[in-house]
């Protein structure tokens, strides 16, 4: 527990709130090649790989 004098010299710092989804707050202008801060909650992730998987042997009919 800090003393009153310590709190007067250096007050308590408030917590910095970090975004849980920082990628949704960033836009990219490909024409100017610049990142912009735009809140866009409708943005979703991009599928990096699409494919089919064959079933494992015991489960196949």
mmCIF file with all atom_site columns, C-alpha atoms in Angstrom, residues 3-57:
data_model
loop_
_atom_site.group_PDB
_atom_site.id
_atom_site.type_symbol
_atom_site.label_atom_id
_atom_site.label_alt_id
_atom_site.label_comp_id
_atom_site.label_asym_id
_atom_site.label_entity_id
_atom_site.label_seq_id
_atom_site.pdbx_PDB_ins_code
_atom_site.Cartn_x
_atom_site.Cartn_y
_atom_site.Cartn_z
_atom_site.occupancy
_atom_site.B_iso_or_equiv
_atom_site.pdbx_formal_charge
_atom_site.auth_seq_id
_atom_site.auth_comp_id
_atom_site.auth_asym_id
_atom_site.auth_atom_id
_atom_site.pdbx_PDB_model_num
ATOM 1  C CA . UNK A 1 3  ? 1.855   6.259   1.239   1.00 0.00 ? 3  UNK A CA 1
ATOM 2  C CA . UNK A 1 4  ? 0.023   9.518   0.545   1.00 0.00 ? 4  UNK A CA 1
ATOM 3  C CA . UNK A 1 5  ? 3.342   11.159  -0.350  1.00 0.00 ? 5  UNK A CA 1
ATOM 4  C CA . UNK A 1 6  ? 4.098   8.474   -2.950  1.00 0.00 ? 6  UNK A CA 1
ATOM 5  C CA . UNK A 1 7  ? 0.659   8.924   -4.521  1.00 0.00 ? 7  UNK A CA 1
ATOM 6  C CA . UNK A 1 8  ? 1.119   12.702  -4.615  1.00 0.00 ? 8  UNK A CA 1
ATOM 7  C CA . UNK A 1 9  ? 4.452   12.332  -6.388  1.00 0.00 ? 9  UNK A CA 1
ATOM 8  C CA . UNK A 1 10 ? 3.308   9.626   -8.827  1.00 0.00 ? 10 UNK A CA 1
ATOM 9  C CA . UNK A 1 11 ? -0.469  9.131   -9.087  1.00 0.00 ? 11 UNK A CA 1
ATOM 10 C CA . UNK A 1 12 ? -2.011  5.837   -10.119 1.00 0.00 ? 12 UNK A CA 1
ATOM 11 C CA . UNK A 1 13 ? -2.235  5.222   -13.862 1.00 0.00 ? 13 UNK A CA 1
ATOM 12 C CA . UNK A 1 14 ? -5.531  4.236   -15.441 1.00 0.00 ? 14 UNK A CA 1
ATOM 13 C CA . UNK A 1 15 ? -5.567  1.062   -17.518 1.00 0.00 ? 15 UNK A CA 1
ATOM 14 C CA . UNK A 1 16 ? -5.194  1.458   -21.278 1.00 0.00 ? 16 UNK A CA 1
ATOM 15 C CA . UNK A 1 17 ? -8.100  -0.244  -23.021 1.00 0.00 ? 17 UNK A CA 1
ATOM 16 C CA . UNK A 1 18 ? -7.010  -2.314  -26.021 1.00 0.00 ? 18 UNK A CA 1
ATOM 17 C CA . UNK A 1 19 ? -9.397  -3.142  -28.835 1.00 0.00 ? 19 UNK A CA 1
ATOM 18 C CA . UNK A 1 20 ? -10.436 -6.787  -29.068 1.00 0.00 ? 20 UNK A CA 1
ATOM 19 C CA . UNK A 1 21 ? -10.601 -6.534  -32.871 1.00 0.00 ? 21 UNK A CA 1
ATOM 20 C CA . UNK A 1 22 ? -7.998  -4.033  -34.103 1.00 0.00 ? 22 UNK A CA 1
ATOM 21 C CA . UNK A 1 23 ? -8.185  -5.276  -37.694 1.00 0.00 ? 23 UNK A CA 1
ATOM 22 C CA . UNK A 1 24 ? -11.782 -4.061  -38.025 1.00 0.00 ? 24 UNK A CA 1
ATOM 23 C CA . UNK A 1 25 ? -10.706 -0.462  -37.334 1.00 0.00 ? 25 UNK A CA 1
ATOM 24 C CA . UNK A 1 26 ? -8.166  -0.294  -40.169 1.00 0.00 ? 26 UNK A CA 1
ATOM 25 C CA . UNK A 1 27 ? -8.920  0.419   -43.807 1.00 0.00 ? 27 UNK A CA 1
ATOM 26 C CA . UNK A 1 28 ? -6.510  0.352   -46.721 1.00 0.00 ? 28 UNK A CA 1
ATOM 27 C CA . UNK A 1 29 ? -6.516  2.765   -49.634 1.00 0.00 ? 29 UNK A CA 1
ATOM 28 C CA . UNK A 1 30 ? -4.899  0.750   -52.422 1.00 0.00 ? 30 UNK A CA 1
ATOM 29 C CA . UNK A 1 31 ? -4.923  3.764   -54.738 1.00 0.00 ? 31 UNK A CA 1
ATOM 30 C CA . UNK A 1 32 ? -2.734  5.850   -52.407 1.00 0.00 ? 32 UNK A CA 1
ATOM 31 C CA . UNK A 1 33 ? -1.178  2.809   -50.642 1.00 0.00 ? 33 UNK A CA 1
ATOM 32 C CA . UNK A 1 34 ? -2.091  4.259   -47.233 1.00 0.00 ? 34 UNK A CA 1
ATOM 33 C CA . UNK A 1 35 ? -3.728  2.754   -44.137 1.00 0.00 ? 35 UNK A CA 1
ATOM 34 C CA . UNK A 1 36 ? -6.668  4.719   -42.746 1.00 0.00 ? 36 UNK A CA 1
ATOM 35 C CA . UNK A 1 37 ? -8.484  4.518   -39.411 1.00 0.00 ? 37 UNK A CA 1
ATOM 36 C CA . UNK A 1 38 ? -12.046 3.690   -40.386 1.00 0.00 ? 38 UNK A CA 1
ATOM 37 C CA . UNK A 1 39 ? -14.420 1.885   -38.037 1.00 0.00 ? 39 UNK A CA 1
ATOM 38 C CA . UNK A 1 40 ? -16.098 -0.739  -40.207 1.00 0.00 ? 40 UNK A CA 1
ATOM 39 C CA . UNK A 1 41 ? -17.882 -3.407  -38.134 1.00 0.00 ? 41 UNK A CA 1
ATOM 40 C CA . UNK A 1 42 ? -19.325 -5.037  -41.257 1.00 0.00 ? 42 UNK A CA 1
ATOM 41 C CA . UNK A 1 43 ? -15.839 -6.160  -42.369 1.00 0.00 ? 43 UNK A CA 1
ATOM 42 C CA . UNK A 1 44 ? -15.091 -9.871  -42.040 1.00 0.00 ? 44 UNK A CA 1
ATOM 43 C CA . UNK A 1 45 ? -12.100 -12.147 -42.473 1.00 0.00 ? 45 UNK A CA 1
ATOM 44 C CA . UNK A 1 46 ? -10.832 -13.398 -45.824 1.00 0.00 ? 46 UNK A CA 1
ATOM 45 C CA . UNK A 1 47 ? -10.736 -17.108 -46.662 1.00 0.00 ? 47 UNK A CA 1
ATOM 46 C CA . UNK A 1 48 ? -7.060  -17.938 -47.141 1.00 0.00 ? 48 UNK A CA 1
ATOM 47 C CA . UNK A 1 49 ? -7.581  -21.549 -48.220 1.00 0.00 ? 49 UNK A CA 1
ATOM 48 C CA . UNK A 1 50 ? -10.606 -23.331 -49.665 1.00 0.00 ? 50 UNK A CA 1
ATOM 49 C CA . UNK A 1 51 ? -10.595 -27.051 -50.308 1.00 0.00 ? 51 UNK A CA 1
ATOM 50 C CA . UNK A 1 52 ? -12.134 -30.452 -49.610 1.00 0.00 ? 52 UNK A CA 1
ATOM 51 C CA . UNK A 1 53 ? -10.850 -33.127 -47.251 1.00 0.00 ? 53 UNK A CA 1
ATOM 52 C CA . UNK A 1 54 ? -11.203 -36.858 -47.828 1.00 0.00 ? 54 UNK A CA 1
ATOM 53 C CA . UNK A 1 55 ? -12.692 -38.731 -44.842 1.00 0.00 ? 55 UNK A CA 1
ATOM 54 C CA . UNK A 1 56 ? -10.452 -40.769 -42.557 1.00 0.00 ? 56 UNK A CA 1
ATOM 55 C CA . UNK A 1 57 ? -10.438 -44.517 -43.275 1.00 0.00 ? 57 UNK A CA 1
#
